[in-house]
Coordinates of C-alpha atoms in Angstrom, one line a residue:
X1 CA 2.7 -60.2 -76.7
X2 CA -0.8 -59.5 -75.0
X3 CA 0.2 -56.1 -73.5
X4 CA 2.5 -55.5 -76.8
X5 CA 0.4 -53.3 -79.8
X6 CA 0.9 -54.7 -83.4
X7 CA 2.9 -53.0 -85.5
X8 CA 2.4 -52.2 -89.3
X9 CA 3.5 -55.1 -91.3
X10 CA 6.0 -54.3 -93.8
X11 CA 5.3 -53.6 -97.3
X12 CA 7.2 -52.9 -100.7
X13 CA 5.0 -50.3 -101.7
X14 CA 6.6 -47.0 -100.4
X15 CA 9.5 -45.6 -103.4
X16 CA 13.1 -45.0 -101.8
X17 CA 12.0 -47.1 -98.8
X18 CA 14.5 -50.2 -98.0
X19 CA 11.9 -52.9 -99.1
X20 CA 11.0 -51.3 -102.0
X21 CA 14.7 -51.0 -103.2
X22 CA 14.9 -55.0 -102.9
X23 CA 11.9 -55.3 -105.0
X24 CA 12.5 -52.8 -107.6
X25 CA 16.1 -52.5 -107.9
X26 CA 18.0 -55.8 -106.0
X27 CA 15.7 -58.8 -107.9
X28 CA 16.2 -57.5 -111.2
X29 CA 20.2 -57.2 -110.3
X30 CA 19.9 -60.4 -108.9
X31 CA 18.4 -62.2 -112.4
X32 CA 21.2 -60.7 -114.3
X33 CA 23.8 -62.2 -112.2
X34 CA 21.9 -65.7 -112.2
X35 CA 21.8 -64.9 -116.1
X36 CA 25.3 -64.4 -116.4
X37 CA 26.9 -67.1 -114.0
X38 CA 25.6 -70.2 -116.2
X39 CA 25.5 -71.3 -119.4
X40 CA 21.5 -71.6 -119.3
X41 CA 19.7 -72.6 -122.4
X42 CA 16.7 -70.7 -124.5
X43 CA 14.0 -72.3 -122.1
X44 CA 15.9 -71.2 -118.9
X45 CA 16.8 -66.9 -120.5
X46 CA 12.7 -67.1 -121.6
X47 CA 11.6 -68.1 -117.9
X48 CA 14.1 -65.0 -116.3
X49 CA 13.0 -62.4 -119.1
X50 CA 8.9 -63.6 -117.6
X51 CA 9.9 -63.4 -114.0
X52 CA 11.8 -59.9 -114.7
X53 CA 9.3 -58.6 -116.2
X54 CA 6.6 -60.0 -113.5
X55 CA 8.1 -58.9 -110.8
X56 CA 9.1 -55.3 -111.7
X57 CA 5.6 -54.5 -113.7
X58 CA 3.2 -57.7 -113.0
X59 CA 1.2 -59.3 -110.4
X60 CA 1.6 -62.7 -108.2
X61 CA 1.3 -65.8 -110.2
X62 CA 0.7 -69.3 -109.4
X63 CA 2.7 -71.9 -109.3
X64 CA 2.8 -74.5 -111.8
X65 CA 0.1 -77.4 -111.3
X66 CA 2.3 -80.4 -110.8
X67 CA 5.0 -78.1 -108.5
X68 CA 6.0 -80.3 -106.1
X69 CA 5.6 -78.1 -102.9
X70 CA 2.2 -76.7 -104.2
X71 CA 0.1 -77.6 -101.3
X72 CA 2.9 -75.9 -99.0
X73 CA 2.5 -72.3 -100.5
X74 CA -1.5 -73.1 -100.9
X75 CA -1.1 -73.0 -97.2
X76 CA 1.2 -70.0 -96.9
X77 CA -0.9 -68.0 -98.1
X78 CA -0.5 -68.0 -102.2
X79 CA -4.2 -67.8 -102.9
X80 CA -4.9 -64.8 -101.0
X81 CA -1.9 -62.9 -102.7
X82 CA -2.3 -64.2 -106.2
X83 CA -3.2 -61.5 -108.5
X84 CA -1.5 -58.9 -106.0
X85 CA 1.2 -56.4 -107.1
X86 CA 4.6 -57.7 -105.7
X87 CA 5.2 -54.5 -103.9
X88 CA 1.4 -54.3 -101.9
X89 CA 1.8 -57.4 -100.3
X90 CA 3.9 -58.2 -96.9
X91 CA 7.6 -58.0 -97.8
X92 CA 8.9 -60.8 -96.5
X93 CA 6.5 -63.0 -98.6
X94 CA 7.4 -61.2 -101.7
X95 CA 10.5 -61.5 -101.2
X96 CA 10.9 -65.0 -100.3
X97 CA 8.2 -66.0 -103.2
X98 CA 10.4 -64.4 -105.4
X99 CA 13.4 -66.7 -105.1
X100 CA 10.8 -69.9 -105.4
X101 CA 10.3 -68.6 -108.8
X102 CA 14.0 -67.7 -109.6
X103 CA 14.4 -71.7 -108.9
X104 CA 11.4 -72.8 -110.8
X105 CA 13.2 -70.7 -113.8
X106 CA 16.4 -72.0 -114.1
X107 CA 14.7 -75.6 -113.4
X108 CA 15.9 -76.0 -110.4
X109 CA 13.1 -78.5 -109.1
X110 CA 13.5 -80.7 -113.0
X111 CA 12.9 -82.9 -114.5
X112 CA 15.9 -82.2 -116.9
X113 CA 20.0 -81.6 -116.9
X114 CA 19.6 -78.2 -114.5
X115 CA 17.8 -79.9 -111.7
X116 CA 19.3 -79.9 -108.2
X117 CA 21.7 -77.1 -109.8
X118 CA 22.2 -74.5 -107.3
X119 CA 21.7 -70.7 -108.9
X120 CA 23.9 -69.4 -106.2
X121 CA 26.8 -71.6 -106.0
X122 CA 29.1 -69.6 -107.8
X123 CA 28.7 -66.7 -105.3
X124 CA 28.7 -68.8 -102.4
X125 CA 32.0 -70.6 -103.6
X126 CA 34.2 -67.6 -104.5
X127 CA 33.3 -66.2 -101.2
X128 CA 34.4 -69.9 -99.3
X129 CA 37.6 -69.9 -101.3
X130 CA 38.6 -66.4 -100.9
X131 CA 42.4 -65.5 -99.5
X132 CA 40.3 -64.1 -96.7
X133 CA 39.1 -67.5 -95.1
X134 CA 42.4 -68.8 -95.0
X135 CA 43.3 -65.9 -92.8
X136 CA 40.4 -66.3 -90.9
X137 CA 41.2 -69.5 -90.3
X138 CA 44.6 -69.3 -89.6
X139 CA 43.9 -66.6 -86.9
X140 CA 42.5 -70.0 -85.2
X141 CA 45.5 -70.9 -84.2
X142 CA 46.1 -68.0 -82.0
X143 CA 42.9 -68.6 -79.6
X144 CA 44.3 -71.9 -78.4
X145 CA 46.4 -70.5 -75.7
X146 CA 43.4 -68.7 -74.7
X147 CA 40.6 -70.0 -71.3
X148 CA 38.0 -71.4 -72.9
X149 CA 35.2 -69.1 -71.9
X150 CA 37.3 -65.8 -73.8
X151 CA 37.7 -68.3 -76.7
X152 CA 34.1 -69.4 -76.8
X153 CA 33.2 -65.3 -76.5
X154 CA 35.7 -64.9 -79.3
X155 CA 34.0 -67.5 -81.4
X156 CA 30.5 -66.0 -80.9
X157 CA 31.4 -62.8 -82.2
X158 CA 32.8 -64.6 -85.6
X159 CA 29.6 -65.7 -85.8
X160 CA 28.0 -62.6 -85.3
X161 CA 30.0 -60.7 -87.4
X162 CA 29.8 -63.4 -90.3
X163 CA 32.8 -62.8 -92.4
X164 CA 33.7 -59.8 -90.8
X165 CA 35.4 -63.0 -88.3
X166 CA 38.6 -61.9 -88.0
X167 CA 37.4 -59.0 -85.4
X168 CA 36.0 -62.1 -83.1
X169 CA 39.3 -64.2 -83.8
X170 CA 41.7 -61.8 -83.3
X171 CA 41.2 -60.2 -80.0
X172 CA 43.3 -57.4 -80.3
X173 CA 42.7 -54.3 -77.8
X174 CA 41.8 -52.4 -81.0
X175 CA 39.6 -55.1 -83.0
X176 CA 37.7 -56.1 -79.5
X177 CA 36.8 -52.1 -79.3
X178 CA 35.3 -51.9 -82.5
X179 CA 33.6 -54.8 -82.3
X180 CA 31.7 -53.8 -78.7
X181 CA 31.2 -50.4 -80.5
X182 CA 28.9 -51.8 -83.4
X183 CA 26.9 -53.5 -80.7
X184 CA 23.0 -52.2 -79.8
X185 CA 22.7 -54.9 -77.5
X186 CA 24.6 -57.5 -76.0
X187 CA 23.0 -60.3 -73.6
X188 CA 25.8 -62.8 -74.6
X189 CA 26.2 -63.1 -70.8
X190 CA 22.8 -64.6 -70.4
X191 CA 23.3 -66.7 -73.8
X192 CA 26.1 -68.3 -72.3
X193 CA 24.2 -69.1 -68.9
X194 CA 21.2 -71.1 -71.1
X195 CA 24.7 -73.3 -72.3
X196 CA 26.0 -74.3 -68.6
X197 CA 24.1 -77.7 -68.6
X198 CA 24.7 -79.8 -71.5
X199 CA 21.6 -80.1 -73.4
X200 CA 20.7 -79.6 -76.9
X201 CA 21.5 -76.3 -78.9
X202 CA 19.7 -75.5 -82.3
X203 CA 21.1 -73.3 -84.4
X204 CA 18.8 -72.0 -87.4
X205 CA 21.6 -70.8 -89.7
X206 CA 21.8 -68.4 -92.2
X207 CA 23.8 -67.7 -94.8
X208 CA 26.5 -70.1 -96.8
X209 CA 30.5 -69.6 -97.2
X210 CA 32.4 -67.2 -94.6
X211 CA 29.8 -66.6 -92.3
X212 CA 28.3 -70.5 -92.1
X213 CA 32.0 -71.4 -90.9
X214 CA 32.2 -69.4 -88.3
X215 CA 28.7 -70.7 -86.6
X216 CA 30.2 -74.8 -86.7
X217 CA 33.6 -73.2 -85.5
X218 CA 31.1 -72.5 -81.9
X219 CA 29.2 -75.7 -82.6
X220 CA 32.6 -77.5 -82.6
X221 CA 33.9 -75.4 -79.4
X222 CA 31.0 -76.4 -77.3
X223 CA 30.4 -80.2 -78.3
X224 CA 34.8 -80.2 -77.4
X225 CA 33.9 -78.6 -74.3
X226 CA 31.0 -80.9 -73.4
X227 CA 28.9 -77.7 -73.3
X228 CA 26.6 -79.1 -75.4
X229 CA 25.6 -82.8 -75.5
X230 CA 24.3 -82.6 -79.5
X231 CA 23.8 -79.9 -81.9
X232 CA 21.0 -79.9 -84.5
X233 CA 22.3 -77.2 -87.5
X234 CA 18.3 -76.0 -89.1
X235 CA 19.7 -75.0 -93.0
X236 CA 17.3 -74.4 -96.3
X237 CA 15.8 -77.4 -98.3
X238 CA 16.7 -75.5 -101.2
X239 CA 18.7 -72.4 -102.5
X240 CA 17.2 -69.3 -101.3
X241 CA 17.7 -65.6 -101.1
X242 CA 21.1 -66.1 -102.9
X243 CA 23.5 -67.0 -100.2
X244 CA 21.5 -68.8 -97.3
X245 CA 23.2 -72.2 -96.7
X246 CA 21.9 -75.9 -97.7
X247 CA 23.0 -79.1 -96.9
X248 CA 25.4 -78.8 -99.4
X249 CA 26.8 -76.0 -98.6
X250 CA 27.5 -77.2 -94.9
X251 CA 29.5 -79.9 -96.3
X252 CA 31.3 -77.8 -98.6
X253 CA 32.3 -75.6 -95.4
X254 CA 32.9 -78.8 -93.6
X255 CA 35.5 -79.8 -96.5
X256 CA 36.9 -76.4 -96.4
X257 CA 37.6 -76.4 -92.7
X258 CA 39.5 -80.0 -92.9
X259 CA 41.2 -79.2 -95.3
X260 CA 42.9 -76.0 -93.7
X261 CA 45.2 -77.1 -91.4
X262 CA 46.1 -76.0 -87.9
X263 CA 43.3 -75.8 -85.2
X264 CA 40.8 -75.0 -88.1
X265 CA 41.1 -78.7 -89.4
X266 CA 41.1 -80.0 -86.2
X267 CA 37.5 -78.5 -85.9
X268 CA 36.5 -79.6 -89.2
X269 CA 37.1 -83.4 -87.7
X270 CA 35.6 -82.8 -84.5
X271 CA 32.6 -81.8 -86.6
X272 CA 32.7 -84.5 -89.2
X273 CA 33.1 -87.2 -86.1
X274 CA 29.9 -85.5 -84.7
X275 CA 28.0 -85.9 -87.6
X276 CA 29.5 -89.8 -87.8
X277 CA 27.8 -90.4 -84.0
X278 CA 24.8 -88.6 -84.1
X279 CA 25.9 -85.4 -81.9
X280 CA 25.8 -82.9 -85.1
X281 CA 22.8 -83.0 -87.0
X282 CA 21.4 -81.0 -90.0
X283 CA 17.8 -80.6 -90.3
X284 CA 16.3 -79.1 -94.0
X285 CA 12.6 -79.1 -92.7
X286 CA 10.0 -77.2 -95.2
X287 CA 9.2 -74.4 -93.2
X288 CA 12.6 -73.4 -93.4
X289 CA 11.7 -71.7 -96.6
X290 CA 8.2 -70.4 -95.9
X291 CA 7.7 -66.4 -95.9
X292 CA 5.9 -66.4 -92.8
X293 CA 7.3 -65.8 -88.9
X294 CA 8.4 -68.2 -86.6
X295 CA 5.2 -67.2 -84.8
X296 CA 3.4 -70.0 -87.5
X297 CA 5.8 -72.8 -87.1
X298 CA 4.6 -76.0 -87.3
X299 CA 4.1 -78.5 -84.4
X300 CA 7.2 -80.7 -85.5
X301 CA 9.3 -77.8 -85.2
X302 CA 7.8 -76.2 -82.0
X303 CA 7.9 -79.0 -79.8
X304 CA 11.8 -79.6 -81.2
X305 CA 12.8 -75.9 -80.0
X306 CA 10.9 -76.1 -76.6
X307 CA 13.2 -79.2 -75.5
X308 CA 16.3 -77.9 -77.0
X309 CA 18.4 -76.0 -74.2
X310 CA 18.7 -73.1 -76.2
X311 CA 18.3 -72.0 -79.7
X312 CA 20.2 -69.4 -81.6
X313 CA 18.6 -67.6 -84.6
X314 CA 21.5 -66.2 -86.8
X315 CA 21.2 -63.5 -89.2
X316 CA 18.8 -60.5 -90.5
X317 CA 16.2 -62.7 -92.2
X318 CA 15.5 -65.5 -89.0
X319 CA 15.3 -62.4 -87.1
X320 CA 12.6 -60.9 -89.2
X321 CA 10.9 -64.3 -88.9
X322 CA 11.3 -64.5 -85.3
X323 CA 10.3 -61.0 -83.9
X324 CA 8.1 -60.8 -86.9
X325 CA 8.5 -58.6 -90.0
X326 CA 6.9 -55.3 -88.3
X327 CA 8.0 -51.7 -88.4
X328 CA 8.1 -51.9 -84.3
X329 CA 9.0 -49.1 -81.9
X330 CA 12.8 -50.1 -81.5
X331 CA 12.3 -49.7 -77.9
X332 CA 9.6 -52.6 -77.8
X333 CA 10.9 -55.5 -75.8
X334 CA 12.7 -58.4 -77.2
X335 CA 11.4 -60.6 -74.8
X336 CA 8.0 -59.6 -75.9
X337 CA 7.7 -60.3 -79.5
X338 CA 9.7 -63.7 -79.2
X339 CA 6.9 -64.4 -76.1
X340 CA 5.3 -67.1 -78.8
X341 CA 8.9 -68.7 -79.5
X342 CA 8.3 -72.2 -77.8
X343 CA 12.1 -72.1 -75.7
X344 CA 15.1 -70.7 -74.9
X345 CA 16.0 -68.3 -77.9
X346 CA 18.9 -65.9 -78.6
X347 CA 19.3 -63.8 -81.5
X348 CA 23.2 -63.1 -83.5
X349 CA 22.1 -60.7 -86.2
X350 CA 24.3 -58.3 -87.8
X351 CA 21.6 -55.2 -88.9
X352 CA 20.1 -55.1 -92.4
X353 CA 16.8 -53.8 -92.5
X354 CA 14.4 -51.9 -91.0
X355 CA 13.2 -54.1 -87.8
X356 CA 14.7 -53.8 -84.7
X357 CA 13.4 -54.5 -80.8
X358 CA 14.9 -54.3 -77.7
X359 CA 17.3 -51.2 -77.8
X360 CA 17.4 -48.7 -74.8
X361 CA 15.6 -45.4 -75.4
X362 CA 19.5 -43.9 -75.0
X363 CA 20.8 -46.6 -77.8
X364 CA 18.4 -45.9 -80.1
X365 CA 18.8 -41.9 -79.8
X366 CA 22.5 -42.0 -79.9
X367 CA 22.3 -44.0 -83.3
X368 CA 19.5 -41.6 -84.5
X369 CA 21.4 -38.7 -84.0
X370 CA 24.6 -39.8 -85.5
X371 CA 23.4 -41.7 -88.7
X372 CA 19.6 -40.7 -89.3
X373 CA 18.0 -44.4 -90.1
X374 CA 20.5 -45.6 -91.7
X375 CA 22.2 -47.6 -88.9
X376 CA 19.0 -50.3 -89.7
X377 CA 20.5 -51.2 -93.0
X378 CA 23.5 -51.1 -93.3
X379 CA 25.2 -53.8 -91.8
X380 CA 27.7 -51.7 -89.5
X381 CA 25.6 -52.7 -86.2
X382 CA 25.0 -55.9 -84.6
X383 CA 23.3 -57.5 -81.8
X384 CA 23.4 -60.4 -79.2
X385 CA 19.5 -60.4 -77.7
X386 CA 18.5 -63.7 -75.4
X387 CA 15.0 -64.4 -73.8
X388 CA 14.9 -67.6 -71.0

């Protein structure tokens, strides 16, 4: 990124701006439905009225003394924000500060009877059970008669497109058209050439239910296929930002999947075999939850992702990580903000905020001039983008 100007960081602080409508309007939504969703006790409603009210009208508060993860956030940078106004400080640590606290409310990290009890699961369960997956699923079944390579293209739009998956499974003329049409960019060609010798693939997932299904369905594809020797699956060590996916949630989709039937089970037990022998593993490490970019990962994690053979970041939050969370020039190339990634990377993101790198001059005009900004946000555009 030597020849690449910085960009402004991203704040909170502008009224009707994206961020600021997370902070102002989605947190306070989101303690309601947290509220609502358990039977919580006096202790638990007095700890979500404080962080309600902190977080709309107050400042950045410490941690408690004995938390557990203290000297993690001392080192991400809680000292220097402390005091702060939620909305003046660099959005993405806001926002991911603010569902530490949400956990610490609801006594998440204990002691006592709601520790280990995951805020989110009730979301993230209806969503896994919906009528929907079974379709989803089911649509499997029709991708078997398929060559391998259109089903493995197949299977990475279902993970791009998250629970929009049926327009990956179901190849039809009409579903394959709208799903190139919501594409900005699209290097899955030179995705699929990092995946020709078997190797390792991370995957740093991203969120729970529909859309954490679709990402082991590839997983499962390229261990069968031997196009991939292992697979390490990087999830959150805790709840976070309501429906990013944790251990348990991995084995609830895991569950799910073997249970279904038709080709769908028969991918759950190819996965549950590979996590049996070692060639499917799932890695919770801390910085997974940190609100800083992958610029600052640690050397654990760095020397892990320069081995692997590629790495795919799914999802609008990794992506803010990886690129960093900067109002850049859409135009500014991909390969240059991911310069400090330590391998291989590609990038499956389906578009929900404001960043955005690597488009054409052309792309980005088109979508200017038919939708304004609002293409950044609203989840109707997606992208493959891959750096060697």
């Amino acid at each position: 990124m030597a020849d690449t100007p910085p960009a402004p960081v991203i704040l909170g602080d502008e009224p009707g701006s994206f961020p600021h409508g997370v902070l102002a309007e989605r947190h306070p939504a989101i303690i309601r439905q947290v509220r609502e969703a358990f039977p919580y006790g006096p202790e638990q409603h007095r700890a979500l009225d404080a962080l309600l009210d902190s977080c709309t009208k107050g400042v950045i508060e410490p941690l408690p003394a004995d938390a557990h993860d203290g000297a993690h956030w001392t080192r991400w940078g809680l000292p220097e924000y402390t005091g702060r106004s939620w909305f003046d400080i660099p959005w993405l640590w806001s926002e991911s500060y603010f569902y530490r606290r949400l956990l610490d409310a609801v006594g998440y990290f204990g002691p006592g009877p709601w520790q280990g009890i995951d805020p989110f699961r009730p979301f993230k369960q209806a969503e896994l059970d919906a009528p929907e997956t079974d379709e989803e699923l089911a649509a499997l079944d029709d991708l078997a008669d398929l060559p391998a390579d259109e089903q493995l293209q197949a299977l990475l739009l279902g993970s791009l497109w998250g629970n929009r998956a049926d327009l990956g499974f179901r190849l039809s003329a009409q579903q394959e058209a709208s799903a190139a049409r919501g594409l900005v960019a699209d290097d899955s060609e030179a995705l699929w050439a990092r995946l020709t010798d078997p190797g390792t693939l991370c995957v740093i997932a991203d969120n729970a239910g529909r859309e954490l299904v679709p990402d082991l369905l590839l997983v499962a594809r390229l261990l069968e296929l031997g196009r991939v020797e292992r697979a390490v699956l990087h999830v959150k060590p805790y709840p976070y930002y309501v429906s990013d996916a944790t251990t348990a949630d991995v084995v609830d989709a895991l569950r799910r999947l073997t249970g279904a039937g038709g080709r769908a089970a028969a991918y759950g037990r190819t996965l549950w075999s590979a996590m049996a022998d070692g060639r499917l593993t799932v890695r919770a490490h801390p910085f997974a939850a940190a609100p800083l970019p992958f610029a600052e990962l640690p050397a654990d994690l760095r020397e892990e992702f320069a081995a692997a053979a590629l790495t795919i970041v799914k999802g609008d939050l990794n992506y803010r990580r990886l690129v960093g969370d900067r109002l850049w020039p859409p135009t500014t190339p991909f390969a240059d903000v991911t310069a400090s990634f330590p391998g291989p990377v590609a990038a499956l993101r389906t578009l929900k905020s404001d960043v955005i790198t690597g488009l054409d001059a052309g792309t980005e005009a088109a979508l200017v001039a038919a939708e304004g900004q609002r293409w950044r946000t609203g989840g109707t555009h997606a992208l493959i983008q891959a750096r060697g």
